[in-house]
Amino acid sequence: MTNHAPAPQTVYDVLIANLVADLRARDAGAAAPRAGEPFPDFILPNATGVFCELSRLLADGPVVLSFLRGQWCPFCQAELVAWKRALPALERVGGRLVFVAASTGGAAMAIRNSVSPRIEVLCDVDHGLTLSLGLAVYLGRQFLAQYERDGLELAAIYGSQAGLLPIPATFALDRQDIVLAAHIEPDFRSRAVPEDMIAAIASATAA
């Protein structure tokens, strides 16, 4: 039998492990709405600068609402690809896809273009909505310093020196703003499975 040594940890493996452990210890994201609870109404500008109210979006049907770190994040890129593939199935059950991201400088339109013109991408300027939901977390000096060494300047991406990023979270909402399903995970590598959100909406609309 051949013994295989474990792959060496990269600096990001260590940083992520420490961050996730800290967030779990602080129960980060625990204040966000769970299944069966109402999701608070809000107003944010979309990719074209038009203000959108959640209650008005829900008036047209159920919504899958997903909070992204940004298109620079490889895990968010994978999520966008997954939803691009799943979008027809979501639309068949009457659902609409809405992303929320705090990135500035046309990033919302870039996200929309990468998936479909039929989705909505909302701009959470200065992480205001994310903070109100308890989903914004501080990365910490070591993580921010490593990003900077690797040429990733979050201050330029978000227009802020705060060092905040959202816990990626996805919610399936019915037309009455009740959460049908929620995926809230401090480990930003873990994302909602589109089929689970679609199934939650399909079950609610069929009831």
mmCIF file of C-alpha atoms in Angstrom, residues 76-173:
data_model
loop_
_atom_site.group_PDB
_atom_site.id
_atom_site.type_symbol
_atom_site.label_atom_id
_atom_site.label_comp_id
_atom_site.label_asym_id
_atom_site.label_seq_id
_atom_site.Cartn_x
_atom_site.Cartn_y
_atom_site.Cartn_z
ATOM 1 C CA CYS A 76 -18.696 33.292 -6.537
ATOM 2 C CA GLN A 77 -17.727 32.663 -10.149
ATOM 3 C CA ALA A 78 -18.604 28.989 -9.698
ATOM 4 C CA GLU A 79 -21.922 29.979 -8.115
ATOM 5 C CA LEU A 80 -22.732 32.236 -11.062
ATOM 6 C CA VAL A 81 -22.000 29.428 -13.502
ATOM 7 C CA ALA A 82 -24.223 27.046 -11.526
ATOM 8 C CA TRP A 83 -27.110 29.512 -11.529
ATOM 9 C CA LYS A 84 -26.698 30.268 -15.225
ATOM 10 C CA ARG A 85 -27.286 26.578 -15.881
ATOM 11 C CA ALA A 86 -30.164 26.363 -13.394
ATOM 12 C CA LEU A 87 -31.943 29.581 -14.412
ATOM 13 C CA PRO A 88 -34.362 27.950 -16.909
ATOM 14 C CA ALA A 89 -35.494 25.495 -14.209
ATOM 15 C CA LEU A 90 -36.037 28.344 -11.745
ATOM 16 C CA GLU A 91 -38.067 30.267 -14.309
ATOM 17 C CA ARG A 92 -40.196 27.217 -15.070
ATOM 18 C CA VAL A 93 -41.453 27.189 -11.460
ATOM 19 C CA GLY A 94 -42.154 30.931 -11.608
ATOM 20 C CA GLY A 95 -39.060 32.093 -9.729
ATOM 21 C CA ARG A 96 -36.763 35.021 -10.362
ATOM 22 C CA LEU A 97 -33.033 35.255 -9.597
ATOM 23 C CA VAL A 98 -31.665 38.296 -7.747
ATOM 24 C CA PHE A 99 -28.047 38.795 -6.680
ATOM 25 C CA VAL A 100 -26.787 41.338 -4.162
ATOM 26 C CA ALA A 101 -23.170 42.536 -4.309
ATOM 27 C CA ALA A 102 -21.366 45.539 -2.863
ATOM 28 C CA SER A 103 -18.818 45.839 -5.675
ATOM 29 C CA THR A 104 -18.749 49.220 -7.398
ATOM 30 C CA GLY A 105 -17.642 50.499 -10.798
ATOM 31 C CA GLY A 106 -20.017 48.594 -13.077
ATOM 32 C CA ALA A 107 -19.506 45.241 -11.332
ATOM 33 C CA ALA A 108 -23.264 44.682 -11.023
ATOM 34 C CA MET A 109 -23.715 44.882 -14.779
ATOM 35 C CA ALA A 110 -20.767 42.541 -15.319
ATOM 36 C CA ILE A 111 -22.402 39.987 -13.008
ATOM 37 C CA ARG A 112 -25.701 40.331 -14.839
ATOM 38 C CA ASN A 113 -24.044 39.944 -18.229
ATOM 39 C CA SER A 114 -22.262 36.803 -17.066
ATOM 40 C CA VAL A 115 -25.559 35.080 -16.200
ATOM 41 C CA SER A 116 -28.540 36.525 -18.081
ATOM 42 C CA PRO A 117 -30.256 39.856 -18.790
ATOM 43 C CA ARG A 118 -33.340 38.319 -17.168
ATOM 44 C CA ILE A 119 -31.829 38.402 -13.674
ATOM 45 C CA GLU A 120 -31.534 41.362 -11.316
ATOM 46 C CA VAL A 121 -28.278 42.425 -9.664
ATOM 47 C CA LEU A 122 -28.554 44.909 -6.805
ATOM 48 C CA CYS A 123 -25.769 47.124 -5.465
ATOM 49 C CA ASP A 124 -25.377 46.993 -1.680
ATOM 50 C CA VAL A 125 -23.327 50.171 -1.366
ATOM 51 C CA ASP A 126 -21.073 50.146 1.729
ATOM 52 C CA HIS A 127 -22.567 46.763 2.699
ATOM 53 C CA GLY A 128 -25.569 48.513 4.296
ATOM 54 C CA LEU A 129 -28.104 45.732 3.750
ATOM 55 C CA THR A 130 -25.576 43.009 4.528
ATOM 56 C CA LEU A 131 -24.682 44.700 7.812
ATOM 57 C CA SER A 132 -28.352 45.045 8.777
ATOM 58 C CA LEU A 133 -28.824 41.287 8.278
ATOM 59 C CA GLY A 134 -25.735 40.372 10.293
ATOM 60 C CA LEU A 135 -24.053 38.918 7.207
ATOM 61 C CA ALA A 136 -21.091 41.326 6.922
ATOM 62 C CA VAL A 137 -17.835 40.151 8.487
ATOM 63 C CA TYR A 138 -14.413 41.727 8.940
ATOM 64 C CA LEU A 139 -11.712 39.698 7.211
ATOM 65 C CA GLY A 140 -8.946 40.597 9.624
ATOM 66 C CA ARG A 141 -5.578 42.234 9.073
ATOM 67 C CA GLN A 142 -3.728 39.099 8.014
ATOM 68 C CA PHE A 143 -6.269 38.184 5.331
ATOM 69 C CA LEU A 144 -6.431 41.753 4.025
ATOM 70 C CA ALA A 145 -2.631 42.017 3.962
ATOM 71 C CA GLN A 146 -2.344 38.768 1.994
ATOM 72 C CA TYR A 147 -4.925 39.913 -0.528
ATOM 73 C CA GLU A 148 -2.991 43.161 -0.934
ATOM 74 C CA ARG A 149 0.290 41.290 -1.446
ATOM 75 C CA ASP A 150 -1.431 39.291 -4.183
ATOM 76 C CA GLY A 151 -2.694 42.452 -5.894
ATOM 77 C CA LEU A 152 -6.313 42.228 -4.778
ATOM 78 C CA GLU A 153 -7.354 45.612 -3.411
ATOM 79 C CA LEU A 154 -10.739 45.306 -1.749
ATOM 80 C CA ALA A 155 -10.829 49.064 -1.112
ATOM 81 C CA ALA A 156 -10.848 49.645 -4.866
ATOM 82 C CA ILE A 157 -13.454 46.940 -5.475
ATOM 83 C CA TYR A 158 -15.868 48.147 -2.802
ATOM 84 C CA GLY A 159 -14.962 51.821 -2.519
ATOM 85 C CA SER A 160 -14.310 51.357 1.194
ATOM 86 C CA GLN A 161 -11.400 50.711 3.539
ATOM 87 C CA ALA A 162 -13.613 48.812 5.996
ATOM 88 C CA GLY A 163 -12.311 45.358 5.065
ATOM 89 C CA LEU A 164 -15.814 43.871 5.153
ATOM 90 C CA LEU A 165 -17.152 41.026 3.049
ATOM 91 C CA PRO A 166 -20.528 39.298 3.136
ATOM 92 C CA ILE A 167 -21.072 35.776 4.340
ATOM 93 C CA PRO A 168 -22.367 34.236 1.110
ATOM 94 C CA ALA A 169 -26.021 33.507 1.770
ATOM 95 C CA THR A 170 -28.910 32.444 -0.433
ATOM 96 C CA PHE A 171 -32.619 32.669 0.366
ATOM 97 C CA ALA A 172 -35.673 31.333 -1.456
ATOM 98 C CA LEU A 173 -38.564 33.724 -0.767
#
